[in-house]
Short mmCIF file of C-alpha atoms and ligand atoms in Angstrom, two decimals:
data_model
loop_
_atom_site.label_atom_id
_atom_site.label_comp_id
_atom_site.label_asym_id
_atom_site.label_seq_id
_atom_site.Cartn_x
_atom_site.Cartn_y
_atom_site.Cartn_z
CA UNK A 203 -3.80 180.82 340.02
CA UNK A 204 -4.72 179.99 336.45
CA UNK A 205 -3.24 177.60 333.88
CA UNK A 206 -3.17 177.72 330.08
CA UNK A 207 -2.34 175.29 327.30
CA UNK A 208 -1.13 176.07 323.78
CA UNK A 209 -0.40 174.08 320.64
CA UNK A 210 0.82 174.93 317.15
CA UNK A 211 2.33 173.32 314.06
CA UNK A 212 4.05 174.60 310.91
CA UNK A 213 5.45 172.88 307.81
CA UNK A 214 9.13 173.19 306.84
CA UNK A 215 9.86 175.02 303.59
CA UNK A 216 13.17 175.51 301.80
CA UNK A 217 14.62 178.96 301.26
CA UNK A 218 13.16 180.81 304.26
CA UNK A 219 14.81 181.58 307.62
CA UNK A 220 14.12 179.29 310.57
CA UNK A 221 12.88 181.22 313.62
CA UNK A 222 12.01 179.30 316.80
CA UNK A 223 11.47 180.98 320.16
CA UNK A 224 12.49 184.32 318.67
CA UNK A 225 15.88 182.86 317.77
CA UNK A 226 17.25 182.71 314.21
CA UNK A 227 18.54 179.14 313.82
CA UNK A 228 21.00 178.02 311.14
CA UNK A 229 19.18 175.45 308.97
CA UNK A 230 18.43 174.65 305.34
CA UNK A 231 14.67 175.19 305.77
CA UNK A 232 12.40 177.49 307.71
CA UNK A 233 8.80 177.23 308.91
CA UNK A 234 6.13 178.38 306.48
CA UNK A 235 3.41 180.66 307.78
CA UNK A 236 1.68 183.98 307.32
CA UNK A 237 3.94 185.44 310.03
CA UNK A 238 7.54 184.34 310.66
CA UNK A 239 6.22 180.83 311.42
CA UNK A 240 7.60 180.77 314.97
CA UNK A 241 5.78 177.66 316.14
CA UNK A 242 7.08 177.92 319.72
CA UNK A 243 6.06 181.55 320.30
CA UNK A 244 2.64 180.82 318.78
CA UNK A 245 2.05 177.96 321.25
CA UNK A 246 3.22 180.12 324.18
CA UNK A 247 1.01 183.02 323.02
CA UNK A 248 -2.05 180.74 322.91
CA UNK A 249 -1.25 179.29 326.35
CA UNK A 250 -1.04 182.80 327.85
CA UNK A 251 -4.26 183.96 326.18
CA UNK A 252 -6.02 180.76 327.21
CA UNK A 253 -4.93 181.16 330.83
CA UNK A 254 -6.86 184.44 331.09
CA UNK A 255 -9.74 183.30 328.82
CA UNK A 256 -8.86 185.98 326.25
CA UNK A 257 -9.39 183.95 323.09
CA UNK A 258 -6.52 182.78 320.90
CA UNK A 259 -3.83 184.07 318.56
CA UNK A 260 -6.17 183.89 315.54
CA UNK A 261 -8.78 186.13 317.21
CA UNK A 262 -6.17 188.87 317.69
CA UNK A 263 -4.12 188.34 314.52
CA UNK A 264 -6.25 186.76 311.75
CA UNK A 265 -4.01 184.91 309.25
CA UNK A 266 -5.80 186.58 306.32
CA UNK A 267 -4.90 190.07 307.59
CA UNK A 268 -2.07 191.49 305.43
CA UNK A 269 -0.75 193.48 308.42
CA UNK A 270 0.68 190.28 309.92
CA UNK A 271 2.39 188.97 306.78
CA UNK A 272 5.95 188.16 307.77
CA UNK A 273 5.38 189.67 311.24
CA UNK A 274 7.77 188.87 314.08
CA UNK A 275 5.86 186.59 316.45
CA UNK A 276 7.24 188.52 319.42
CA UNK A 277 4.50 191.06 318.55
CA UNK A 278 1.86 188.36 319.17
CA UNK A 279 3.56 187.35 322.42
CA UNK A 280 3.65 190.96 323.62
CA UNK A 281 -0.11 191.27 323.12
CA UNK A 282 -0.70 188.09 325.13
CA UNK A 283 1.53 189.44 327.93
CA UNK A 284 -0.54 192.64 327.97
CA UNK A 285 -3.73 190.56 328.31
CA UNK A 286 -2.19 188.67 331.24
CA UNK A 287 -1.17 191.94 332.93
CA UNK A 288 -4.58 193.52 332.28
CA UNK A 289 -6.23 190.53 333.93
CA UNK A 290 -4.02 191.08 336.99
CA UNK A 291 -1.76 188.04 336.68
CA UNK A 292 1.94 187.28 336.35
CA UNK A 293 3.76 184.24 334.97
CA UNK A 294 4.90 181.65 337.51
CA UNK A 295 6.46 179.34 334.91
CA UNK A 296 6.18 178.21 331.31
CA UNK A 297 6.90 174.68 330.07
CA UNK A 298 7.17 173.67 326.43
CA UNK A 299 7.73 170.66 324.18
CA UNK A 300 9.04 171.01 320.64
CA UNK A 301 8.57 168.05 318.28
CA UNK A 302 10.69 168.13 315.14
CA UNK A 303 13.10 165.88 313.27
CA UNK A 304 15.73 168.52 312.45
CA UNK A 305 17.55 170.61 313.45
CA UNK A 306 18.58 169.14 316.79
CA UNK A 307 17.46 171.47 319.57
CA UNK A 308 19.63 170.09 322.40
CA UNK A 309 22.77 172.09 321.43
CA UNK A 310 20.83 175.37 321.46
CA UNK A 311 18.29 174.62 324.20
CA UNK A 312 20.07 176.87 326.71
CA UNK A 313 20.19 179.80 324.31
CA UNK A 314 16.58 179.19 323.32
CA UNK A 315 15.49 179.18 326.95
CA UNK A 316 17.26 182.48 327.62
CA UNK A 317 15.70 184.11 324.56
CA UNK A 318 12.17 182.94 325.44
CA UNK A 319 12.64 184.05 329.07
CA UNK A 320 13.82 187.46 327.85
CA UNK A 321 10.76 187.84 325.60
CA UNK A 322 8.46 186.80 328.46
CA UNK A 323 10.20 189.04 331.00
CA UNK A 324 10.88 186.10 333.35
CA UNK A 325 13.99 184.29 334.59
CA UNK A 326 15.45 181.44 332.48
CA UNK A 327 14.71 179.13 335.42
CA UNK A 328 11.00 179.81 334.89
CA UNK A 329 11.07 178.46 331.30
CA UNK A 330 11.25 174.82 330.24
CA UNK A 331 12.36 173.89 326.71
CA UNK A 332 12.18 170.21 325.77
CA UNK A 333 12.59 168.70 322.31
CA UNK A 334 11.47 165.35 320.92
CA UNK A 335 11.76 163.72 317.51
CA UNK A 336 8.42 162.78 315.89
CA UNK A 337 9.04 159.02 315.92
CA UNK A 338 6.08 157.12 314.55
CA UNK A 339 4.08 160.29 313.88
CA UNK A 340 4.94 160.71 310.19
CA UNK A 341 5.76 164.38 310.80
CA UNK A 342 9.29 164.57 309.37
CA UNK A 343 8.62 167.90 307.61
CA UNK A 344 6.59 169.50 310.36
CA UNK A 345 7.45 171.31 313.58
CA UNK A 346 5.02 171.01 316.48
CA UNK A 347 5.03 172.91 319.78
CA UNK A 348 3.07 172.38 322.99
CA UNK A 349 3.07 174.81 325.91
CA UNK A 350 1.66 174.99 329.42
CA UNK A 351 1.74 178.15 331.55
CA UNK A 352 0.94 178.79 335.19
CA UNK A 353 -0.12 182.28 336.28
CA UNK A 354 -0.62 183.75 339.74
CA UNK A 355 -2.79 186.69 340.72
CA UNK A 356 -1.06 189.97 341.48
CA UNK A 357 -3.97 190.94 343.69
CA UNK A 358 -3.65 188.26 346.36
CA UNK A 359 -0.35 189.49 347.87
CA UNK A 360 -1.62 193.10 347.79
CA UNK A 361 -4.83 192.20 349.58
CA UNK A 362 -3.01 190.17 352.22
CA UNK A 363 -0.41 192.91 352.76
CA UNK A 364 -3.20 195.43 353.20
CA UNK A 365 -4.91 193.17 355.72
CA UNK A 366 -1.72 192.79 357.74
CA UNK A 367 -1.05 196.56 357.68
CA UNK A 368 -4.62 197.53 358.50
CA UNK A 369 -5.64 198.60 362.00
CA UNK A 370 -8.87 196.77 361.28
CA UNK A 371 -7.00 193.51 360.71
CA UNK A 372 -8.88 190.64 362.18
CA UNK A 373 -12.28 192.32 362.07
CA UNK A 374 -14.95 190.24 360.40
CA UNK A 375 -15.75 192.92 357.81
CA UNK A 376 -12.11 193.31 356.76
CA UNK A 377 -11.59 189.60 356.51
CA UNK A 378 -14.74 189.15 354.44
CA UNK A 379 -13.65 191.92 352.07
CA UNK A 380 -10.27 190.29 351.49
CA UNK A 381 -11.77 186.83 351.01
CA UNK A 382 -14.28 188.30 348.55
CA UNK A 383 -11.42 189.94 346.66
CA UNK A 384 -9.41 186.73 346.54
CA UNK A 385 -12.17 184.29 345.72
CA UNK A 386 -14.91 186.40 344.15
CA UNK A 387 -14.86 189.09 341.52
CA UNK A 388 -11.36 188.62 340.18
CA UNK A 389 -12.49 185.60 338.20
CA UNK A 390 -14.81 187.80 336.13
CA UNK A 391 -12.85 188.18 332.89
CA UNK A 392 -15.49 190.27 331.10
CA UNK A 393 -13.75 193.51 332.10
CA UNK A 394 -10.54 192.71 330.24
CA UNK A 395 -9.24 195.36 327.85
CA UNK A 396 -9.40 193.10 324.80
CA UNK A 397 -8.55 194.64 321.47
CA UNK A 398 -10.92 192.36 319.59
CA UNK A 399 -13.77 190.14 320.78
CA UNK A 400 -13.29 186.40 320.63
CA UNK A 401 -14.72 185.02 317.41
CA UNK A 402 -15.28 181.28 317.45
CA UNK A 403 -15.42 181.21 313.62
CA UNK A 404 -11.86 182.43 313.49
CA UNK A 405 -10.09 179.56 315.24
CA UNK A 406 -6.77 178.93 313.49
MG1 MG B 118 1.26 179.29 314.06
#
């Protein structure tokens, strides 16, 4: 298993649509950003990339790249999901915290959870959406998102199933091979099909 953590923040700005978790939300202000400013999907994307040591959202989608101006953040999320799949993992669950003064998230939390689950390709019960107001933080015009993800290896069940099915099951060689597969090489992330190498100067 692997875990990942993600964080993001965006400032509210009048006259632009508010998009959180891939959902268009009725409000007088939206979140400013080079993309659609979806603070929640950005935090989830970073948590997924971090869980497989694949860099961060800025290393894949630099904010100064005109290709991503106004981009739907679901594109970023999709890339992170591909990195997770390439590494041989699947999502166990995702938990998030949104911190913003307005709009109130509680009335739309269920819809938000379903939308995020749909984008992640998981069940709504595998997604947590929690919202807090920024009391004492002086962040009345800012939206903040935190995210934690838990991943599990796709290889472990395969290796165990093979062991059970094998006529050699129980032999020392077979057992050693499975243990090596479960504990050894799969932690080597250097073979990932990354589209762009991680650049520490490009942290955003
Ligand atoms: Mg962002």
